[in-house]
Amino acid sequence: MNEAQYTWLHIGAGSFHRAHQAWYLHTLRQMGKTDWAIALGNIRDDVTPMLEKLAAQGCDYTLETVTPSGERAYERISSIRRVAKWDKDLTDLTAIGAAPGTRVIAFTVTESGYYLDTSFRLDQGNPDIAADLGGGHGTIYGTIALLLKARREAAGGPVTLLSCDNVRHNGTRFRQGLLEFLRLRGDNDLAAWAEANTTSPCCIVDRITPRPGPDIAPRVLAVTGFADAVPVMGESFIQWVVEDDFIAGRPELELAGVEMVEDVEPYEEAKIRILNVTHAGVAWAGTLRGIAHIHEDMAVAPIREMASRYVTDDVIPCLQPSPLNFEAYRDTVMERFGNPYILDTNQRVGADGFSKIPAMVTPTLRECYARGTRPAATAVLGAVFYEFLRMWHTGKLPYPYQDGVMDEDAVHALFAAEDPVGAFAADAALFGELAGQADFKALLRESVSLVRQTFLP
């Protein structure tokens, strides 16, 4: 194969990137389209051992996929050709980002990594954002600012900044956050340069990818003979829909099955509301029941009914009219959640609720009220999260809860209040303009009562 001419720098070295975007670039390379290769790096040093193992085996690794019926497939992925060495100054990552051959900088930093409030403005009160406004680079904004500054100084040329996270209008929201960040930091010249020399396409990404367990490597070795230190696994289903707005060229992604479109919004709304919200709700409800895995949650009739009612009663009416078949998509999602071979955990899927509620749940609540209907099915998801938080508050959650923007002291204070449900309903950071409205507060009280009757032991 020929050496790559162009670099796709990806920031965020989690399993999802290696099971999703890297697979598409690998598929292109298998077709002989070898002009592009991935350089992979991370903002923090929490995955440095994995990256070192990946580099030690030549950056190749195995992707295991499994269907709902248990059919497994194995593929050696070879699209990552360089690993950025981590240090506190992000020296290697910055050098790659500044290089003229780097034409795309993509990233997966999870929903909480965008630090946006319900008005989609930067949460300047968050300590991570405050630290980066002071010159740090611990967030995606501080890191991209570091890379763009180096790129401008090195005359590296235009570059596409591609968000690959489950954030509504992810490219637009990231771009707004980045430009606001730069201006708050007083770097108006770099903000102007970024406006002229970058684009930020929106996209949706989809493949359920649990954290790799210790059982994967032995299967990989038995089937392929490759003693892979860093295999990854995911479901067989995969989807990527991307707005075709790349300022400095791109791989021929459509040849690998990527849907390149002018507007991702119809796909995005279906995916976020029907898949991502339902996934989180199922994880929270399953945790209340003492269940560990998503497929086990789906075997519980009240949990499956909660998920189906939310989509059918509230989401589908909100998304009409649309060219998409939402009923078929709903049924596919439910089948995927029930895949017993994925072993996806409630802990992973239930993370970052304080980002998911305002970004993914509240829009449906708001739109139902605007249509003149009471969002009873969606309010149950808010109530399930409330009970999930109460479980965390009392120390009964069976696993550590990960949430990048949760204020732990504020949550404990909420449950110490005279009326915790009322205080929860009045949280504008979660529910926007619905916070404190009488009918919404009453609906949430009813929903909490229903959840306690239905899901608690």
Short mmCIF file of C-alpha atoms in Angstrom, two decimals:
data_model
loop_
_atom_site.label_atom_id
_atom_site.label_comp_id
_atom_site.label_asym_id
_atom_site.label_seq_id
_atom_site.Cartn_x
_atom_site.Cartn_y
_atom_site.Cartn_z
CA MET A 1 0.00 0.00 0.00
CA ASN A 2 1.09 3.57 -0.67
CA GLU A 3 1.99 5.91 2.16
CA ALA A 4 -0.83 8.21 3.23
CA GLN A 5 -0.64 11.80 2.02
CA TYR A 6 -3.20 13.16 4.43
CA THR A 7 -3.75 12.72 8.14
CA TRP A 8 -7.04 12.37 9.94
CA LEU A 9 -6.17 13.34 13.52
CA HIS A 10 -8.60 11.91 16.03
CA ILE A 11 -8.70 13.15 19.62
CA GLY A 12 -10.36 10.79 22.09
CA ALA A 13 -8.87 7.32 22.17
CA GLY A 14 -11.87 5.44 23.49
CA SER A 15 -13.30 2.20 22.18
CA PHE A 16 -15.96 3.91 20.12
CA HIS A 17 -13.56 5.60 17.72
CA ARG A 18 -11.71 2.35 17.10
CA ALA A 19 -14.99 0.50 16.45
CA HIS A 20 -16.55 3.23 14.31
CA GLN A 21 -14.63 5.96 12.45
CA ALA A 22 -11.46 3.88 12.27
CA TRP A 23 -13.44 1.02 10.72
CA TYR A 24 -14.68 3.26 7.89
CA LEU A 25 -11.17 4.55 7.13
CA HIS A 26 -9.87 0.97 7.27
CA THR A 27 -12.54 -0.14 4.81
CA LEU A 28 -11.37 2.55 2.40
CA ARG A 29 -7.78 1.43 2.74
CA GLN A 30 -8.82 -2.14 1.99
CA MET A 31 -10.28 -0.79 -1.27
CA GLY A 32 -6.89 0.64 -2.17
CA LYS A 33 -7.83 4.17 -1.11
CA THR A 34 -4.73 4.68 1.03
CA ASP A 35 -4.28 8.45 0.75
CA TRP A 36 -5.63 8.94 4.29
CA ALA A 37 -4.53 7.47 7.61
CA ILE A 38 -5.43 8.18 11.23
CA ALA A 39 -3.24 9.63 13.96
CA LEU A 40 -4.79 8.93 17.35
CA GLY A 41 -4.25 10.89 20.53
CA ASN A 42 -5.89 11.88 23.80
CA ILE A 43 -6.24 15.06 25.85
CA ARG A 44 -5.67 13.33 29.18
CA ASP A 45 -3.34 10.51 30.18
CA ASP A 46 -6.06 8.10 31.33
CA VAL A 47 -5.70 5.83 28.27
CA THR A 48 -1.92 6.09 27.88
CA PRO A 49 -1.34 2.37 28.73
CA MET A 50 -3.78 1.34 25.98
CA LEU A 51 -2.16 3.68 23.45
CA GLU A 52 1.29 2.37 24.32
CA LYS A 53 0.14 -1.21 23.78
CA LEU A 54 -1.49 -0.19 20.49
CA ALA A 55 1.73 1.45 19.29
CA ALA A 56 3.76 -1.57 20.38
CA GLN A 57 1.79 -3.83 18.03
CA GLY A 58 2.21 -1.51 15.04
CA CYS A 59 -1.13 0.27 15.63
CA ASP A 60 -3.10 -2.68 14.24
CA TYR A 61 -5.83 -4.20 16.41
CA THR A 62 -8.81 -6.51 16.12
CA LEU A 63 -12.45 -5.47 15.94
CA GLU A 64 -14.92 -8.14 17.01
CA THR A 65 -18.55 -7.59 16.01
CA VAL A 66 -21.57 -9.62 17.04
CA THR A 67 -25.15 -9.82 15.77
CA PRO A 68 -28.24 -10.20 17.98
CA SER A 69 -28.23 -13.89 17.03
CA GLY A 70 -24.66 -14.34 18.23
CA GLU A 71 -22.74 -14.43 14.94
CA ARG A 72 -19.25 -13.06 15.53
CA ALA A 73 -16.86 -11.63 12.97
CA TYR A 74 -13.25 -10.51 13.32
CA GLU A 75 -11.33 -7.89 11.35
CA ARG A 76 -7.79 -6.57 11.73
CA ILE A 77 -8.09 -2.76 11.61
CA SER A 78 -5.11 -0.94 10.12
CA SER A 79 -6.27 2.65 9.55
CA ILE A 80 -4.48 4.06 12.62
CA ARG A 81 -0.87 4.54 11.57
CA ARG A 82 0.40 6.83 14.33
CA VAL A 83 -0.19 7.25 18.05
CA ALA A 84 0.47 10.68 19.58
CA LYS A 85 2.63 10.36 22.67
CA TRP A 86 1.02 12.02 25.66
CA ASP A 87 2.69 14.65 27.81
CA LYS A 88 1.19 17.46 29.86
CA ASP A 89 1.93 20.00 27.10
CA LEU A 90 0.36 17.81 24.37
CA THR A 91 3.53 18.32 22.35
CA ASP A 92 3.08 15.48 19.86
CA LEU A 93 -0.65 16.09 19.44
CA THR A 94 0.01 19.76 18.72
CA ALA A 95 2.70 18.97 16.16
CA ILE A 96 0.35 16.63 14.30
CA GLY A 97 -2.48 19.16 14.45
CA ALA A 98 -0.25 21.89 13.02
CA ALA A 99 1.14 19.80 10.14
CA PRO A 100 -0.07 20.81 6.64
CA GLY A 101 -0.87 17.19 5.83
CA THR A 102 -3.44 17.05 8.63
CA ARG A 103 -6.69 17.99 6.94
CA VAL A 104 -9.28 16.75 9.47
CA ILE A 105 -9.21 17.00 13.27
CA ALA A 106 -12.02 14.87 14.67
CA PHE A 107 -12.90 14.11 18.28
CA THR A 108 -15.06 12.06 20.64
CA VAL A 109 -15.17 13.59 24.12
CA THR A 110 -18.69 12.47 25.26
CA GLU A 111 -21.69 14.72 25.80
CA SER A 112 -20.33 16.26 28.97
CA GLY A 113 -17.12 17.30 27.19
CA TYR A 114 -18.90 20.24 25.53
CA TYR A 115 -19.76 22.08 28.78
CA LEU A 116 -22.88 23.73 27.34
CA ASP A 117 -25.84 25.05 29.32
CA THR A 118 -29.48 24.84 28.21
CA SER A 119 -28.95 27.93 26.05
CA PHE A 120 -25.95 26.23 24.40
CA ARG A 121 -23.53 28.73 25.88
CA LEU A 122 -20.32 27.72 27.58
CA ASP A 123 -20.69 26.95 31.27
CA GLN A 124 -18.06 29.42 32.44
CA GLY A 125 -18.59 28.37 36.03
CA ASN A 126 -17.30 24.87 35.35
CA PRO A 127 -13.79 24.53 36.80
CA ASP A 128 -12.48 22.76 33.69
CA ILE A 129 -13.63 25.60 31.43
CA ALA A 130 -12.37 28.20 33.92
CA ALA A 131 -8.94 26.55 33.93
CA ASP A 132 -8.75 26.54 30.15
CA LEU A 133 -9.91 30.15 29.91
CA GLY A 134 -6.88 30.84 32.08
CA GLY A 135 -4.59 29.22 29.52
CA GLY A 136 -5.03 25.49 30.06
CA HIS A 137 -5.88 22.74 27.57
CA GLY A 138 -7.80 20.16 29.57
CA THR A 139 -11.00 20.46 27.50
CA ILE A 140 -11.66 20.09 23.79
CA TYR A 141 -11.84 23.90 23.48
CA GLY A 142 -8.48 24.51 25.12
CA THR A 143 -6.92 21.68 23.11
CA ILE A 144 -8.29 22.80 19.75
CA ALA A 145 -7.23 26.38 20.55
CA LEU A 146 -3.71 25.07 21.21
CA LEU A 147 -3.65 23.16 17.92
CA LEU A 148 -5.13 25.99 15.84
CA LYS A 149 -2.68 28.52 17.26
CA ALA A 150 0.22 26.24 16.31
CA ARG A 151 -1.35 25.58 12.91
CA ARG A 152 -1.74 29.28 12.15
CA GLU A 153 1.84 29.98 13.19
CA ALA A 154 3.13 27.09 11.06
CA ALA A 155 1.02 28.12 8.04
CA GLY A 156 -0.63 24.70 8.20
CA GLY A 157 -3.66 25.88 6.24
CA PRO A 158 -7.39 25.21 6.57
CA VAL A 159 -8.64 22.21 8.52
CA THR A 160 -12.00 20.57 9.21
CA LEU A 161 -13.03 20.20 12.87
CA LEU A 162 -15.38 17.23 13.13
CA SER A 163 -17.36 16.43 16.27
CA CYS A 164 -18.27 12.73 16.48
CA ASP A 165 -20.27 12.87 19.73
CA ASN A 166 -23.94 12.39 20.52
CA VAL A 167 -24.68 16.09 20.82
CA ARG A 168 -27.57 17.61 18.89
CA HIS A 169 -26.21 19.80 16.05
CA ASN A 170 -22.79 18.73 17.25
CA GLY A 171 -20.74 20.62 14.67
CA THR A 172 -22.69 23.82 15.13
CA ARG A 173 -22.69 23.60 18.92
CA PHE A 174 -18.97 22.87 19.05
CA ARG A 175 -18.18 25.75 16.72
CA GLN A 176 -20.28 28.17 18.78
CA GLY A 177 -18.55 26.96 21.93
CA LEU A 178 -15.08 27.23 20.42
CA LEU A 179 -15.55 30.77 19.09
CA GLU A 180 -17.11 31.87 22.39
CA PHE A 181 -14.20 30.28 24.24
CA LEU A 182 -11.59 32.07 22.12
CA ARG A 183 -13.27 35.44 22.52
CA LEU A 184 -13.72 35.00 26.25
CA ARG A 185 -10.01 34.30 26.40
CA GLY A 186 -9.34 37.52 24.49
CA ASP A 187 -7.95 35.70 21.45
CA ASN A 188 -10.02 37.50 18.82
CA ASP A 189 -7.36 37.08 16.12
CA LEU A 190 -7.38 33.30 16.48
CA ALA A 191 -11.20 33.32 16.51
CA ALA A 192 -11.20 35.24 13.21
CA TRP A 193 -8.63 32.83 11.77
CA ALA A 194 -10.74 29.85 12.85
CA GLU A 195 -13.88 31.32 11.28
CA ALA A 196 -12.08 31.74 7.95
CA ASN A 197 -9.99 28.56 7.93
CA THR A 198 -12.11 25.84 9.51
CA THR A 199 -15.46 24.19 9.01
CA SER A 200 -17.37 22.12 11.56
CA PRO A 201 -19.74 19.65 9.87
CA CYS A 202 -22.53 18.05 11.84
CA CYS A 203 -22.76 14.28 11.88
CA ILE A 204 -24.41 11.38 13.64
CA VAL A 205 -22.52 8.28 14.69
CA ASP A 206 -23.98 4.96 15.74
CA ARG A 207 -22.57 1.65 16.89
CA ILE A 208 -23.09 0.26 20.38
CA THR A 209 -19.58 -0.26 21.73
CA PRO A 210 -19.18 -1.49 25.31
CA ARG A 211 -15.95 -1.19 27.20
CA PRO A 212 -13.78 -4.19 26.23
CA GLY A 213 -13.92 -7.01 28.73
CA PRO A 214 -11.22 -9.63 29.49
CA ASP A 215 -13.09 -12.23 27.43
CA ILE A 216 -12.41 -10.58 24.05
CA ALA A 217 -8.66 -11.15 23.72
CA PRO A 218 -8.89 -14.95 24.25
CA ARG A 219 -11.59 -15.19 21.56
CA VAL A 220 -9.49 -13.09 19.18
CA LEU A 221 -6.46 -15.30 19.79
CA ALA A 222 -8.45 -18.51 19.32
CA VAL A 223 -10.02 -17.39 16.05
CA THR A 224 -7.27 -15.29 14.46
CA GLY A 225 -4.06 -16.44 16.11
CA PHE A 226 -3.25 -12.79 16.94
CA ALA A 227 -2.36 -12.12 20.58
CA ASP A 228 -4.02 -8.71 20.57
CA ALA A 229 -3.39 -6.62 23.68
CA VAL A 230 -6.03 -4.01 22.80
CA PRO A 231 -8.95 -5.59 20.90
CA VAL A 232 -12.28 -3.83 20.77
CA MET A 233 -15.80 -5.13 20.19
CA GLY A 234 -19.16 -3.76 19.11
CA GLU A 235 -22.47 -4.69 17.61
CA SER A 236 -22.67 -5.55 13.92
CA PHE A 237 -24.89 -2.52 13.20
CA ILE A 238 -23.05 0.63 12.15
CA GLN A 239 -24.11 4.03 10.78
CA TRP A 240 -22.44 7.35 10.04
CA VAL A 241 -24.26 10.30 8.49
CA VAL A 242 -22.08 13.34 7.78
CA GLU A 243 -22.75 16.86 6.52
CA ASP A 244 -20.55 17.26 3.45
CA ASP A 245 -18.71 20.43 4.50
CA PHE A 246 -14.98 19.68 4.57
CA ILE A 247 -12.80 22.74 3.94
CA ALA A 248 -9.55 20.94 3.15
CA GLY A 249 -10.63 17.76 1.40
CA ARG A 250 -11.76 14.44 2.80
CA PRO A 251 -11.55 10.71 2.21
CA GLU A 252 -14.11 9.17 -0.13
CA LEU A 253 -16.17 8.12 2.85
CA GLU A 254 -19.26 7.35 0.80
CA LEU A 255 -17.43 4.39 -0.78
CA ALA A 256 -17.22 2.81 2.69
CA GLY A 257 -20.93 3.31 3.38
CA VAL A 258 -20.97 6.73 5.04
CA GLU A 259 -24.06 8.75 4.14
CA MET A 260 -22.79 12.15 2.98
CA VAL A 261 -25.71 14.61 3.10
CA GLU A 262 -26.52 18.31 2.99
CA ASP A 263 -28.53 18.20 6.23
CA VAL A 264 -28.18 15.62 8.99
CA GLU A 265 -31.04 16.93 11.15
CA PRO A 266 -33.73 14.33 10.27
CA TYR A 267 -31.30 11.50 11.00
CA GLU A 268 -29.90 13.27 14.04
CA GLU A 269 -33.22 13.84 15.77
CA ALA A 270 -34.28 10.24 15.21
CA LYS A 271 -31.02 8.86 16.52
CA ILE A 272 -30.65 11.09 19.57
CA ARG A 273 -34.25 10.91 20.73
CA ILE A 274 -35.08 7.32 19.81
CA LEU A 275 -31.76 5.62 20.49
CA ASN A 276 -29.66 7.70 22.86
CA VAL A 277 -32.41 8.87 25.20
CA THR A 278 -34.05 5.45 25.34
CA HIS A 279 -30.68 3.81 25.98
CA ALA A 280 -30.02 6.07 28.97
CA GLY A 281 -33.53 5.64 30.36
CA VAL A 282 -33.27 1.88 30.13
CA ALA A 283 -29.91 1.97 31.95
CA TRP A 284 -31.26 4.13 34.78
CA ALA A 285 -34.38 1.98 35.18
CA GLY A 286 -32.37 -1.23 35.09
CA THR A 287 -30.05 0.09 37.77
CA LEU A 288 -33.05 0.77 40.01
CA ARG A 289 -34.03 -2.87 39.52
CA GLY A 290 -30.54 -4.08 40.47
CA ILE A 291 -29.69 -5.18 36.93
CA ALA A 292 -26.21 -4.83 35.44
CA HIS A 293 -26.61 -5.08 31.65
CA ILE A 294 -28.76 -3.45 28.98
CA HIS A 295 -29.96 -6.69 27.41
CA GLU A 296 -31.14 -7.86 30.84
CA ASP A 297 -33.05 -4.58 31.28
CA MET A 298 -34.88 -5.22 28.01
CA ALA A 299 -36.14 -8.56 29.28
CA VAL A 300 -38.08 -6.73 32.03
CA ALA A 301 -41.55 -5.95 30.68
CA PRO A 302 -42.07 -2.59 32.49
CA ILE A 303 -38.69 -1.29 31.28
CA ARG A 304 -39.35 -2.33 27.68
CA GLU A 305 -42.83 -0.79 27.90
CA MET A 306 -41.39 2.46 29.29
CA ALA A 307 -38.98 2.67 26.35
CA SER A 308 -41.63 1.87 23.75
CA ARG A 309 -44.20 4.29 25.16
CA TYR A 310 -41.67 7.13 25.27
CA VAL A 311 -40.84 6.72 21.58
CA THR A 312 -44.37 5.95 20.37
CA ASP A 313 -46.41 8.39 22.43
CA ASP A 314 -44.11 11.42 22.58
CA VAL A 315 -41.14 11.27 20.21
CA ILE A 316 -42.68 10.12 16.94
CA PRO A 317 -45.43 12.79 16.99
CA CYS A 318 -42.77 15.45 17.67
CA LEU A 319 -40.69 14.39 14.66
CA GLN A 320 -43.47 14.29 12.10
CA PRO A 321 -43.54 14.95 9.20
CA SER A 322 -40.41 13.12 8.16
CA PRO A 323 -39.24 10.86 5.32
CA LEU A 324 -37.95 8.36 7.89
CA ASN A 325 -39.86 5.31 9.11
CA PHE A 326 -39.69 5.90 12.85
CA GLU A 327 -41.66 2.79 13.81
CA ALA A 328 -39.19 0.55 11.97
CA TYR A 329 -36.25 2.44 13.49
CA ARG A 330 -37.77 2.08 16.97
CA ASP A 331 -38.13 -1.68 16.50
CA THR A 332 -34.54 -1.99 15.24
CA VAL A 333 -33.26 -0.07 18.25
CA MET A 334 -35.18 -2.30 20.65
CA GLU A 335 -33.73 -5.40 18.97
CA ARG A 336 -30.21 -3.96 19.24
CA PHE A 337 -30.65 -3.18 22.93
CA GLY A 338 -31.72 -6.77 23.50
CA ASN A 339 -28.53 -8.22 21.98
CA PRO A 340 -27.32 -10.58 24.76
CA TYR A 341 -23.81 -10.87 23.32
CA ILE A 342 -22.85 -7.20 23.63
CA LEU A 343 -22.87 -7.22 27.46
CA ASP A 344 -23.18 -3.44 27.52
CA THR A 345 -23.43 -2.15 31.07
CA ASN A 346 -25.90 0.19 32.73
CA GLN A 347 -22.90 1.94 34.23
CA ARG A 348 -21.51 2.93 30.82
CA VAL A 349 -24.81 3.84 29.20
CA GLY A 350 -26.20 5.65 32.24
CA ALA A 351 -23.25 8.05 32.56
CA ASP A 352 -23.47 11.82 32.02
CA GLY A 353 -27.14 12.23 32.89
CA PHE A 354 -26.71 15.90 33.70
CA SER A 355 -25.74 16.45 30.07
CA LYS A 356 -28.27 14.03 28.59
CA ILE A 357 -31.38 15.39 30.32
CA PRO A 358 -31.12 19.00 29.07
CA ALA A 359 -29.74 18.13 25.64
CA MET A 360 -31.80 15.06 24.80
CA VAL A 361 -34.86 14.74 27.07
CA THR A 362 -35.97 18.32 27.67
CA PRO A 363 -36.49 19.11 23.94
CA THR A 364 -39.19 16.43 23.74
CA LEU A 365 -40.83 17.65 26.97
CA ARG A 366 -40.88 21.19 25.60
CA GLU A 367 -42.19 20.23 22.16
CA CYS A 368 -44.97 18.08 23.58
CA TYR A 369 -46.21 21.01 25.65
CA ALA A 370 -45.96 23.25 22.57
CA ARG A 371 -48.17 20.79 20.67
CA GLY A 372 -50.71 20.93 23.47
CA THR A 373 -50.05 17.44 24.82
CA ARG A 374 -48.82 16.40 28.24
CA PRO A 375 -45.49 14.51 27.91
CA ALA A 376 -46.28 11.78 30.40
CA ALA A 377 -44.07 9.13 28.79
CA THR A 378 -41.05 11.44 28.58
CA ALA A 379 -41.50 12.70 32.14
CA VAL A 380 -41.04 9.11 33.32
CA LEU A 381 -37.46 9.27 32.02
CA GLY A 382 -36.85 12.40 34.10
CA ALA A 383 -38.35 10.64 37.11
CA VAL A 384 -36.21 7.56 36.56
CA PHE A 385 -33.11 9.76 36.53
CA TYR A 386 -34.31 11.46 39.73
CA GLU A 387 -34.61 8.09 41.49
CA PHE A 388 -31.25 7.06 40.04
CA LEU A 389 -29.70 10.18 41.58
CA ARG A 390 -31.43 9.48 44.90
CA MET A 391 -29.86 6.03 44.82
CA TRP A 392 -26.47 7.66 44.26
CA HIS A 393 -27.12 10.19 47.06
CA THR A 394 -27.86 7.43 49.58
CA GLY A 395 -24.76 5.44 48.57
CA LYS A 396 -26.80 2.55 47.17
CA LEU A 397 -25.72 2.82 43.53
CA PRO A 398 -23.94 -0.48 42.74
CA TYR A 399 -21.17 1.18 40.72
CA PRO A 400 -19.30 4.52 40.52
CA TYR A 401 -21.33 7.08 38.59
CA GLN A 402 -19.43 9.08 35.98
CA ASP A 403 -20.77 12.53 35.08
CA GLY A 404 -18.46 15.24 33.84
CA VAL A 405 -20.66 18.16 34.85
CA MET A 406 -22.44 16.93 37.99
CA ASP A 407 -22.06 19.12 41.07
CA GLU A 408 -22.01 16.49 43.80
CA ASP A 409 -22.58 18.94 46.64
CA ALA A 410 -25.60 20.40 44.84
CA VAL A 411 -27.13 16.95 44.35
CA HIS A 412 -26.71 16.09 48.01
CA ALA A 413 -28.25 19.47 48.92
CA LEU A 414 -31.19 18.80 46.60
CA PHE A 415 -32.11 15.61 48.46
CA ALA A 416 -31.70 17.37 51.79
CA ALA A 417 -34.29 19.96 50.74
CA GLU A 418 -37.80 19.97 52.18
CA ASP A 419 -39.24 19.16 48.73
CA PRO A 420 -36.57 17.35 46.65
CA VAL A 421 -38.88 16.55 43.73
CA GLY A 422 -39.99 20.17 43.53
CA ALA A 423 -36.37 21.33 43.64
CA PHE A 424 -35.47 18.86 40.90
CA ALA A 425 -38.35 20.05 38.70
CA ALA A 426 -37.26 23.66 39.25
CA ASP A 427 -33.70 23.06 38.02
CA ALA A 428 -33.39 25.30 34.96
CA ALA A 429 -30.05 23.74 34.05
CA LEU A 430 -31.93 20.49 33.43
CA PHE A 431 -35.34 21.62 32.23
CA GLY A 432 -34.90 25.14 30.86
CA GLU A 433 -38.06 27.20 30.70
CA LEU A 434 -40.16 24.29 32.03
CA ALA A 435 -38.43 24.54 35.40
CA GLY A 436 -40.88 25.55 38.06
CA GLN A 437 -43.96 25.52 35.82
CA ALA A 438 -46.87 24.19 37.80
CA ASP A 439 -48.04 21.48 35.41
CA PHE A 440 -44.53 20.19 34.79
CA LYS A 441 -43.85 20.01 38.52
CA ALA A 442 -47.12 18.14 39.05
CA LEU A 443 -46.35 15.79 36.16
CA LEU A 444 -42.90 15.03 37.54
CA ARG A 445 -44.40 14.27 40.97
CA GLU A 446 -46.83 11.84 39.36
CA SER A 447 -43.99 10.28 37.37
CA VAL A 448 -41.75 9.82 40.41
CA SER A 449 -44.62 8.08 42.20
CA LEU A 450 -45.13 5.82 39.17
CA VAL A 451 -41.43 5.00 38.97
CA ARG A 452 -41.31 4.07 42.64
CA GLN A 453 -44.26 1.73 42.22
CA THR A 454 -42.95 0.22 38.99
CA PHE A 455 -39.16 -0.04 39.22
CA LEU A 456 -38.08 0.01 42.84
CA PRO A 457 -37.70 -3.37 44.60
#
